[in-house]
Coordinates of N, CA, C and O in Angstrom, one line a residue:
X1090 N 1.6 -38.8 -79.6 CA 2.6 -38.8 -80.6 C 4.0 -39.0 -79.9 O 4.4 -38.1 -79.2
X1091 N 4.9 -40.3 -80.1 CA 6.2 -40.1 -79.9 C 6.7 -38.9 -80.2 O 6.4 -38.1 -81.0
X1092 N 7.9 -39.0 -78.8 CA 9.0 -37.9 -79.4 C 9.9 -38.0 -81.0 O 10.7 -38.9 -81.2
X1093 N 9.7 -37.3 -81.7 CA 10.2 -37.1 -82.9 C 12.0 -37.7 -83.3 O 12.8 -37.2 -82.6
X1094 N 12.3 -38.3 -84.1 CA 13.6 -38.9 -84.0 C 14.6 -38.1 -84.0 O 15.6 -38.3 -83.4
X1095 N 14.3 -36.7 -84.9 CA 15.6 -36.0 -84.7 C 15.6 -35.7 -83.4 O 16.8 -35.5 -83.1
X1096 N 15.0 -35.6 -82.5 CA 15.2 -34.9 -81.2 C 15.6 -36.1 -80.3 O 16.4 -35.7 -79.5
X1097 N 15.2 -37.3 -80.2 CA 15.6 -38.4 -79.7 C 16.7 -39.0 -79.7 O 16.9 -39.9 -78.9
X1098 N 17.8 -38.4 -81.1 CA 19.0 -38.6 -81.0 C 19.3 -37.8 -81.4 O 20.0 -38.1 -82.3
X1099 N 19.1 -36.5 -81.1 CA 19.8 -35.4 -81.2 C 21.2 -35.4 -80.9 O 21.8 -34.9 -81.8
X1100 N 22.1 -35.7 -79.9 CA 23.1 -36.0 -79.2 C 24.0 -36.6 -80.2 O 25.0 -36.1 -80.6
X1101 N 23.5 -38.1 -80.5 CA 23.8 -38.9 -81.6 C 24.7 -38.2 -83.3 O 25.8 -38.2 -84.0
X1102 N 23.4 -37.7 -83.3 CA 23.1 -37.0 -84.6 C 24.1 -35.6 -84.5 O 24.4 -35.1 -85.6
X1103 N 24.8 -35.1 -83.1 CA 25.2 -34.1 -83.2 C 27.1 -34.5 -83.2 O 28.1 -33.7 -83.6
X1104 N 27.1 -35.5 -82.8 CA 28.4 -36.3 -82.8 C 28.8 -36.4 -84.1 O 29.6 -35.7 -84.7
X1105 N 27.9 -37.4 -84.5 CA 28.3 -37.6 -85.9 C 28.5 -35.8 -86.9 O 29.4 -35.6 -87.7
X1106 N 27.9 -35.4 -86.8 CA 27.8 -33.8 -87.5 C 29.8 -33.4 -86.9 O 30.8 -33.2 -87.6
X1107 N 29.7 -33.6 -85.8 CA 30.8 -32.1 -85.6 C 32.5 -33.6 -86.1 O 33.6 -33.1 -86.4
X1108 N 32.4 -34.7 -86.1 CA 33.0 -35.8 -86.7 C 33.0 -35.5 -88.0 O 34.1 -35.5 -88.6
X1109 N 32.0 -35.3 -88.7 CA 32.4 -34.9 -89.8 C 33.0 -33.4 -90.2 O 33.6 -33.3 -91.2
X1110 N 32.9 -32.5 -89.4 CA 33.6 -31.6 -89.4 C 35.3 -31.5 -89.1 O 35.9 -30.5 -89.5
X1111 N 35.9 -32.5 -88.3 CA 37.1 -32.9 -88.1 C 37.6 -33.2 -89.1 O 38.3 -32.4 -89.5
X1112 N 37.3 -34.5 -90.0 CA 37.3 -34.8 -91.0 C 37.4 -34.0 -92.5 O 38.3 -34.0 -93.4
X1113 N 36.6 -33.5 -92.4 CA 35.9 -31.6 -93.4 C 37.7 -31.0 -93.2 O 38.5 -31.1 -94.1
X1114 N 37.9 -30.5 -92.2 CA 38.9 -29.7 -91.5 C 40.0 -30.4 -91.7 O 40.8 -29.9 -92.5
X1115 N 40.4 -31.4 -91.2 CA 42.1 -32.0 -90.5 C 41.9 -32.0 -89.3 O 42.8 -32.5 -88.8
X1116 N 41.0 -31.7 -88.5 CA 41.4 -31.3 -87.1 C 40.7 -32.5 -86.3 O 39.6 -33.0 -86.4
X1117 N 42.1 -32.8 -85.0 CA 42.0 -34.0 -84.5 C 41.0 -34.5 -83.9 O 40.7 -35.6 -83.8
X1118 N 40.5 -33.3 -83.3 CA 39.3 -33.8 -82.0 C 37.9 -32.7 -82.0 O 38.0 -31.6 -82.6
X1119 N 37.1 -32.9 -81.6 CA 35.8 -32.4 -81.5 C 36.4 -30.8 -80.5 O 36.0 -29.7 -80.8
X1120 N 36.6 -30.9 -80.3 CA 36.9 -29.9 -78.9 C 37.7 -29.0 -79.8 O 37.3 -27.9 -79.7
X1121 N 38.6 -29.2 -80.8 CA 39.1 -28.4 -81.6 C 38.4 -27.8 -82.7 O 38.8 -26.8 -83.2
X1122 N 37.3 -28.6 -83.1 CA 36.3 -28.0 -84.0 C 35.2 -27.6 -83.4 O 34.2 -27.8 -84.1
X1123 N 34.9 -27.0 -82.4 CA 33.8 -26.8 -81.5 C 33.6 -25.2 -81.8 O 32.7 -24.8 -82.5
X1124 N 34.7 -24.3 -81.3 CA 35.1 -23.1 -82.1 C 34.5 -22.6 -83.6 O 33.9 -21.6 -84.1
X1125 N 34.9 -23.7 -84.0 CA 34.4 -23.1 -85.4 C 33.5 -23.4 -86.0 O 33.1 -23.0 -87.1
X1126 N 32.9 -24.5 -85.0 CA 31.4 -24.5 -85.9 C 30.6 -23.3 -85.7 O 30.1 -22.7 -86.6
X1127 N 30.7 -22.8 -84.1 CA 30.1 -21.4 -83.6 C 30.7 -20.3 -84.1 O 30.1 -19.2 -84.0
X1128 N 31.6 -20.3 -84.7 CA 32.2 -18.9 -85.2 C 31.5 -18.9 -86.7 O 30.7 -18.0 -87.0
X1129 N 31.7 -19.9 -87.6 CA 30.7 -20.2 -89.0 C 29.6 -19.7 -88.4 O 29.6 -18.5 -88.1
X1130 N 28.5 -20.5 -88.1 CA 27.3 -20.4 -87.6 C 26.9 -18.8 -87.4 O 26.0 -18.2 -88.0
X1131 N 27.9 -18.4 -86.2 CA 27.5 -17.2 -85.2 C 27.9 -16.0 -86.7 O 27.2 -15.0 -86.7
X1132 N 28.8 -16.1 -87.6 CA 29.1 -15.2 -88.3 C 28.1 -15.3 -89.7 O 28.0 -14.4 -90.5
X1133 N 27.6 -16.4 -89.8 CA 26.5 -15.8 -90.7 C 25.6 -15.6 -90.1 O 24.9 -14.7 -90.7
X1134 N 24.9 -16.3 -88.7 CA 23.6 -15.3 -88.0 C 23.8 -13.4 -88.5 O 23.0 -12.6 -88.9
X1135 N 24.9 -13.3 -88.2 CA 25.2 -11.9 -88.1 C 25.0 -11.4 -89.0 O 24.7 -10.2 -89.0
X1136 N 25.0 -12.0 -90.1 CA 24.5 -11.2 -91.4 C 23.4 -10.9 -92.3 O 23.4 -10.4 -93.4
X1137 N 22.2 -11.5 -91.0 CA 21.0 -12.1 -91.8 C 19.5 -11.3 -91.0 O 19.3 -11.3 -89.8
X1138 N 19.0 -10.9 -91.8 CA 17.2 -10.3 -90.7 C 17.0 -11.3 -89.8 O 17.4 -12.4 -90.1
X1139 N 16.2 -11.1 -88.7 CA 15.9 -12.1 -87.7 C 15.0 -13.0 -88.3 O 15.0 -14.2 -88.0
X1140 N 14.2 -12.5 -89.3 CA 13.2 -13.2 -89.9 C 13.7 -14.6 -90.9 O 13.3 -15.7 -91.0
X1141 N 14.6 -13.9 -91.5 CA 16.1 -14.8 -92.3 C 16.2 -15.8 -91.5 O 15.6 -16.8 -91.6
X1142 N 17.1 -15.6 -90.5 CA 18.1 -16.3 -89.7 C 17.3 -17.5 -89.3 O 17.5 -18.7 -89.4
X1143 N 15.8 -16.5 -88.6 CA 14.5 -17.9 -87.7 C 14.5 -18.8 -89.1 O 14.7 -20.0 -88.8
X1144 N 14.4 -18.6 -90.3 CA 14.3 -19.3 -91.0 C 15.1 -20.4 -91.7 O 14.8 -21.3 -92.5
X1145 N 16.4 -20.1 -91.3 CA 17.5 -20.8 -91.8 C 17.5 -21.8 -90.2 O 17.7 -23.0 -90.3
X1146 N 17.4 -21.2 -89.1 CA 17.3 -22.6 -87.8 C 16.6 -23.5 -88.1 O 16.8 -24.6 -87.6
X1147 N 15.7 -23.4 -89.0 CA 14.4 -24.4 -88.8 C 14.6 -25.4 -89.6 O 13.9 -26.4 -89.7
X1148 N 16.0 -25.0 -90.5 CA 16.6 -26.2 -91.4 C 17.7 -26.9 -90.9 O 18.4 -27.6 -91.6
X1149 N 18.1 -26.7 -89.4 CA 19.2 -27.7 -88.7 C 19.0 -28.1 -88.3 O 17.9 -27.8 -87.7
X1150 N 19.8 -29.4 -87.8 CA 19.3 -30.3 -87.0 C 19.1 -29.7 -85.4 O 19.5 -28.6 -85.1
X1151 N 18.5 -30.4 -84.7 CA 18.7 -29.8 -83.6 C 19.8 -28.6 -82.4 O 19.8 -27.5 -81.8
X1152 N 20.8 -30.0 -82.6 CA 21.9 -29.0 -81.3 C 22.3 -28.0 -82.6 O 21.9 -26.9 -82.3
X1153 N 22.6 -28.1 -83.3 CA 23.0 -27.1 -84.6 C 22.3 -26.4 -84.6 O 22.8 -25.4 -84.9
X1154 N 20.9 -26.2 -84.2 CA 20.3 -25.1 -84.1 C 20.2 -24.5 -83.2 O 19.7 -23.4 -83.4
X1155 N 20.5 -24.9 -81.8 CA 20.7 -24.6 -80.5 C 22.1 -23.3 -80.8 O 22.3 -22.1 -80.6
X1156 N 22.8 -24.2 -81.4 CA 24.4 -23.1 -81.4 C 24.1 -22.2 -82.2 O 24.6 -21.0 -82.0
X1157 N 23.2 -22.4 -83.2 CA 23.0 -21.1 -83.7 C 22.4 -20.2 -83.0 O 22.9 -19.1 -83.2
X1158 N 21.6 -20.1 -82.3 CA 20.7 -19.1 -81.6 C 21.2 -18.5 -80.5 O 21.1 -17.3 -80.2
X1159 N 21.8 -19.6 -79.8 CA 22.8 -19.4 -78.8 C 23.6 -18.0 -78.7 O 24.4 -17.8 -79.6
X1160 N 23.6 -17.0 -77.6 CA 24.0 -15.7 -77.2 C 24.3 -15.1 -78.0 O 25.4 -14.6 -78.4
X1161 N 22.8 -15.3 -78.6 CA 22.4 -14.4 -79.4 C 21.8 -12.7 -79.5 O 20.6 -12.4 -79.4
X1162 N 22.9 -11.7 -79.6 CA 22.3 -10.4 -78.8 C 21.5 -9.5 -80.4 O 22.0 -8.8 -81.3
X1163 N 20.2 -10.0 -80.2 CA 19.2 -9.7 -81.0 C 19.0 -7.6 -81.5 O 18.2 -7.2 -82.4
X1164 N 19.8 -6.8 -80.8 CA 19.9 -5.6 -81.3 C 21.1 -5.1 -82.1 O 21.3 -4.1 -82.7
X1165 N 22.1 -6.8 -81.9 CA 23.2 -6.2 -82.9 C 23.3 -5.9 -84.2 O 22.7 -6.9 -84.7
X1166 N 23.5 -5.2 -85.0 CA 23.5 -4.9 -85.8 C 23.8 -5.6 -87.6 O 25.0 -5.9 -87.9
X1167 N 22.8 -5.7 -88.5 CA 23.5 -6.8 -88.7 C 24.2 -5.8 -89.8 O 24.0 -4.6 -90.1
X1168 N 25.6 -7.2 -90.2 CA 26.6 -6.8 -90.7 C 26.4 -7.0 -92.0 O 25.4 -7.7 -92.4
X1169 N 27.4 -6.3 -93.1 CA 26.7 -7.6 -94.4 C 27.7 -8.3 -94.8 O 28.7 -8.4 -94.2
X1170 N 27.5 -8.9 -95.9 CA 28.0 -10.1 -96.1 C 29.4 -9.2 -96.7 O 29.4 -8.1 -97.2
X1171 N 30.7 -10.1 -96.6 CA 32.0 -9.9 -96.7 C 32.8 -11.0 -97.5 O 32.6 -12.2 -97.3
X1172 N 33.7 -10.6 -98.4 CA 34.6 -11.8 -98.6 C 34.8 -12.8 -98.1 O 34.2 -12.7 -97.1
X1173 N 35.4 -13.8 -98.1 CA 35.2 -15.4 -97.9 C 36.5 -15.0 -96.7 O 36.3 -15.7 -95.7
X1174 N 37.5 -14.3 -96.6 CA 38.8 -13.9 -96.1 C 38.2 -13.3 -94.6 O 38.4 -13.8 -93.6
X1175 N 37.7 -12.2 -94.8 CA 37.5 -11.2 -93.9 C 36.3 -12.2 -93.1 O 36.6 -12.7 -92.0
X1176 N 35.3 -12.5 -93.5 CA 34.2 -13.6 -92.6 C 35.0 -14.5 -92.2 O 34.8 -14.7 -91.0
X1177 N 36.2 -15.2 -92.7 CA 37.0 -16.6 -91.9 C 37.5 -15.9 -90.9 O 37.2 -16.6 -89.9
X1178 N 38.2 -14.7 -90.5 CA 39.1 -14.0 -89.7 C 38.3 -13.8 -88.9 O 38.7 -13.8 -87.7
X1179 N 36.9 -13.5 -89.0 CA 35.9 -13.2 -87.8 C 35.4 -14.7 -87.1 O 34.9 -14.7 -86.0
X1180 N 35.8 -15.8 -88.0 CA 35.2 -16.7 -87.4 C 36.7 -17.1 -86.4 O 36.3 -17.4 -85.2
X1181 N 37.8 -17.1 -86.5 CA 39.0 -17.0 -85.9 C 39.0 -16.4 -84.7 O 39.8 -16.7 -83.7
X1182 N 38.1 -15.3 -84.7 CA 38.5 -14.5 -83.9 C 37.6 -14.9 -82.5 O 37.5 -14.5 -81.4
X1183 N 37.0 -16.0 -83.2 CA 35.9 -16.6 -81.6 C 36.9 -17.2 -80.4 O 37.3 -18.3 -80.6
X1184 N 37.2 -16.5 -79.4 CA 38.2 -17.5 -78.5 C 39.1 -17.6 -79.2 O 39.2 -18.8 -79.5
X1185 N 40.2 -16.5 -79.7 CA 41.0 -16.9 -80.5 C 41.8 -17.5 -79.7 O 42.4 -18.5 -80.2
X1186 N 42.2 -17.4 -78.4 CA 43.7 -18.2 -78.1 C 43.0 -19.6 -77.7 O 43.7 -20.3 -77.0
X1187 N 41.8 -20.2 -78.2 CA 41.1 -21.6 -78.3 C 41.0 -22.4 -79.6 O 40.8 -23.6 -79.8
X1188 N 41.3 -21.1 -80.5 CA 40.3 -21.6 -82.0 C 41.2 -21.7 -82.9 O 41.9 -20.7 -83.2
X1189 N 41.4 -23.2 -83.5 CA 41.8 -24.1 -84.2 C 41.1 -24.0 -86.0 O 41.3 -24.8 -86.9
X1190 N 40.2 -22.7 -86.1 CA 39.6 -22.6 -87.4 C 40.6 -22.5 -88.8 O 41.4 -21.6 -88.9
X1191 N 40.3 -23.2 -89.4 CA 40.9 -23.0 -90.6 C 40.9 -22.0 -91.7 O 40.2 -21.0 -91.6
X1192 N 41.6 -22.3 -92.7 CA 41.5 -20.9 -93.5 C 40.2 -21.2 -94.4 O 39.5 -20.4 -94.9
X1193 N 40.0 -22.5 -94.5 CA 38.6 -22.7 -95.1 C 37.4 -23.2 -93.8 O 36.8 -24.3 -93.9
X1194 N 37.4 -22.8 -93.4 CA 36.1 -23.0 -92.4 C 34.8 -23.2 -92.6 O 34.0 -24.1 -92.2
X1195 N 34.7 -22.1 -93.4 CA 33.3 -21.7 -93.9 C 32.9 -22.8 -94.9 O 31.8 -23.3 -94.9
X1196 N 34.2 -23.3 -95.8 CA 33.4 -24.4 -96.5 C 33.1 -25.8 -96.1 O 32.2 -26.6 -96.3
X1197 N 34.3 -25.9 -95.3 CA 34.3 -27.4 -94.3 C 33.2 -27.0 -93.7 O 32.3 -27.7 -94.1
X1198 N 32.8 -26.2 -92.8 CA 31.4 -26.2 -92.2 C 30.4 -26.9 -93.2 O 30.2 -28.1 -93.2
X1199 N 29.8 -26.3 -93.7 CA 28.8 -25.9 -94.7 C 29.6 -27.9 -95.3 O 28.9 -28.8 -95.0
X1200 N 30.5 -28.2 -95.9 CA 30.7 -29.6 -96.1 C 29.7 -30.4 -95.2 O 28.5 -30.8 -95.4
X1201 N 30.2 -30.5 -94.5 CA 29.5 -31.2 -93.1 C 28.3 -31.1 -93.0 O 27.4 -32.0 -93.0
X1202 N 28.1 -29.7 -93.0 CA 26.3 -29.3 -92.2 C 25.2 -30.2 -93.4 O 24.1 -30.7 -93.2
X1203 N 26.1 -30.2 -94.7 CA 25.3 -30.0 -95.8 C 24.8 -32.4 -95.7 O 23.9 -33.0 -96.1
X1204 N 26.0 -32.8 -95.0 CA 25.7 -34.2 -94.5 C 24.1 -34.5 -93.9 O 23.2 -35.4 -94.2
X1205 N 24.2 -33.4 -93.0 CA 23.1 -34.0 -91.7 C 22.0 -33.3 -92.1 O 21.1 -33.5 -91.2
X1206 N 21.6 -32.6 -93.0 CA 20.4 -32.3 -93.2 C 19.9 -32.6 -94.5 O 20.7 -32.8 -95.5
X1207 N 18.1 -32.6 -94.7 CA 17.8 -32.9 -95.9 C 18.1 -32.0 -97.0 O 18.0 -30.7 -97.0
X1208 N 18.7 -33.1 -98.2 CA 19.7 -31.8 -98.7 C 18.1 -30.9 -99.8 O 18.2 -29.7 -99.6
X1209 N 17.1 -31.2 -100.5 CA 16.0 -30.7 -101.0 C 15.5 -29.5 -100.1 O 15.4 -28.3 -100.4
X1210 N 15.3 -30.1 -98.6 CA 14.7 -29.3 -98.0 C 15.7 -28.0 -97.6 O 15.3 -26.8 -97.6
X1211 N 16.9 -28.4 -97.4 CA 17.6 -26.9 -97.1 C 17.8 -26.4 -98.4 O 17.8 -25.2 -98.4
X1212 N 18.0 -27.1 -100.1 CA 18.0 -26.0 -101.0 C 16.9 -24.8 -101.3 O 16.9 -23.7 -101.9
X1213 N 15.9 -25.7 -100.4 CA 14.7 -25.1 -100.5 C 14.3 -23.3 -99.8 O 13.9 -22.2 -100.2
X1214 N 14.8 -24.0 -98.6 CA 15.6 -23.1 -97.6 C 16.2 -22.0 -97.8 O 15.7 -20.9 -97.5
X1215 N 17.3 -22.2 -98.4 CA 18.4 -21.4 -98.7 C 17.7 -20.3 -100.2 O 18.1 -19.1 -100.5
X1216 N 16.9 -20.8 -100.8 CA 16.3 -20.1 -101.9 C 15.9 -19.0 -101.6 O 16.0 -17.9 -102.2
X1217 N 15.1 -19.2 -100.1 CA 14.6 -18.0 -99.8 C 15.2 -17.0 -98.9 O 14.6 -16.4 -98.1
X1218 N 16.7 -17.0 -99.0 CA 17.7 -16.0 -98.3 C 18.1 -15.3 -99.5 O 17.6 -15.4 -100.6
X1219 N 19.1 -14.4 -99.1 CA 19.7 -13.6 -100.2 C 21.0 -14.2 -100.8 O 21.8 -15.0 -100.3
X1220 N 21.1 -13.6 -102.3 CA 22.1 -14.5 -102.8 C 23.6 -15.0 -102.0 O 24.3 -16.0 -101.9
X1221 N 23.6 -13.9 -101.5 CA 24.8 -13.9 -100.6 C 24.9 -15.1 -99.3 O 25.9 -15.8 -99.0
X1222 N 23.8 -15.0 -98.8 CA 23.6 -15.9 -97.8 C 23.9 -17.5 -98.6 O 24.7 -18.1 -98.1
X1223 N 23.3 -17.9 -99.6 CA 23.2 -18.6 -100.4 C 24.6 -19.3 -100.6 O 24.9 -20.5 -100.6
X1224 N 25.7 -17.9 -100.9 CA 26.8 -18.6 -101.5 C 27.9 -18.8 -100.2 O 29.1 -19.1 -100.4
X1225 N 27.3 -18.4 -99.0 CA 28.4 -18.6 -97.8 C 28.0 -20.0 -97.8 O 28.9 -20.6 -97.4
X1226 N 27.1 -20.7 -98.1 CA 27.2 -22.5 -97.6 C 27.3 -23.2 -98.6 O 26.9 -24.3 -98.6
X1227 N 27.9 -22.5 -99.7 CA 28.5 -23.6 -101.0 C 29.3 -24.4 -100.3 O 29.5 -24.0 -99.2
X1228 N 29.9 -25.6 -100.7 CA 31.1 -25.9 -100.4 C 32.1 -26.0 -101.2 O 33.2 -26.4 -100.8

């Protein structure tokens, strides 16, 4: 069996993703939206059972799933879900004297993310989280 295409251009595929997040955002360069994809990402990991979360990776594309899992400290505690205000301020707070995140982050993410993946298969996805989880990747 060939290697599988998302994985073969994963790289590709991860360009184009965080490009549209610039775009999503205002913000000029990849390096400036880098921050906040992991602050999105890393701040709803935090909110979700591990069993959740494994199941929400398995709907990103590759490097996207890589960042999600990524230093990830598995006894933290999870938090729960918070206003759209108080979750952005945490996603801010990633490398703050780095991070260029917006006051809408959460939605320009979830804009973007919602690009590069099949959109059926993640509604599918997303059904089986909690409502909450559900409405952090509206856009």
């Amino acid at each position: 069996m060939p290697v599988p295409p998302e994985y073969q251009r994963a790289s590709q595929h991860f360009e184009a993703f965080m490009a549209d997040v610039c775009a999503a955002s205002g913000l000029s360069t990849t390096h400036q939206a880098w921050n906040m994809v992991v602050g999105v990402l890393h701040a709803f990991r935090r909110r979700l059972s591990l069993r959740d979360a494994l199941r929400f990776a398995n709907g990103l594309p590759p490097v996207v799933r890589a960042i999600f899992v990524s230093d990830w400290d598995a006894d933290e505690p999870i938090r729960p879900f918070e206003d759209v205000a108080t979750m952005t301020r945490e996603v801010k707070a990633l490398r703050a004297a780095h991070n260029f995140s917006t006051d809408s982050a959460i939605r320009e993410v979830a804009a973007a993310l919602r690009r590069h993946v099949d959109a059926a298969d993640f509604e599918a996805m997303l059904a089986t989280l909690p409502p909450e989880a559900r409405a952090y990747w509206q856009e």
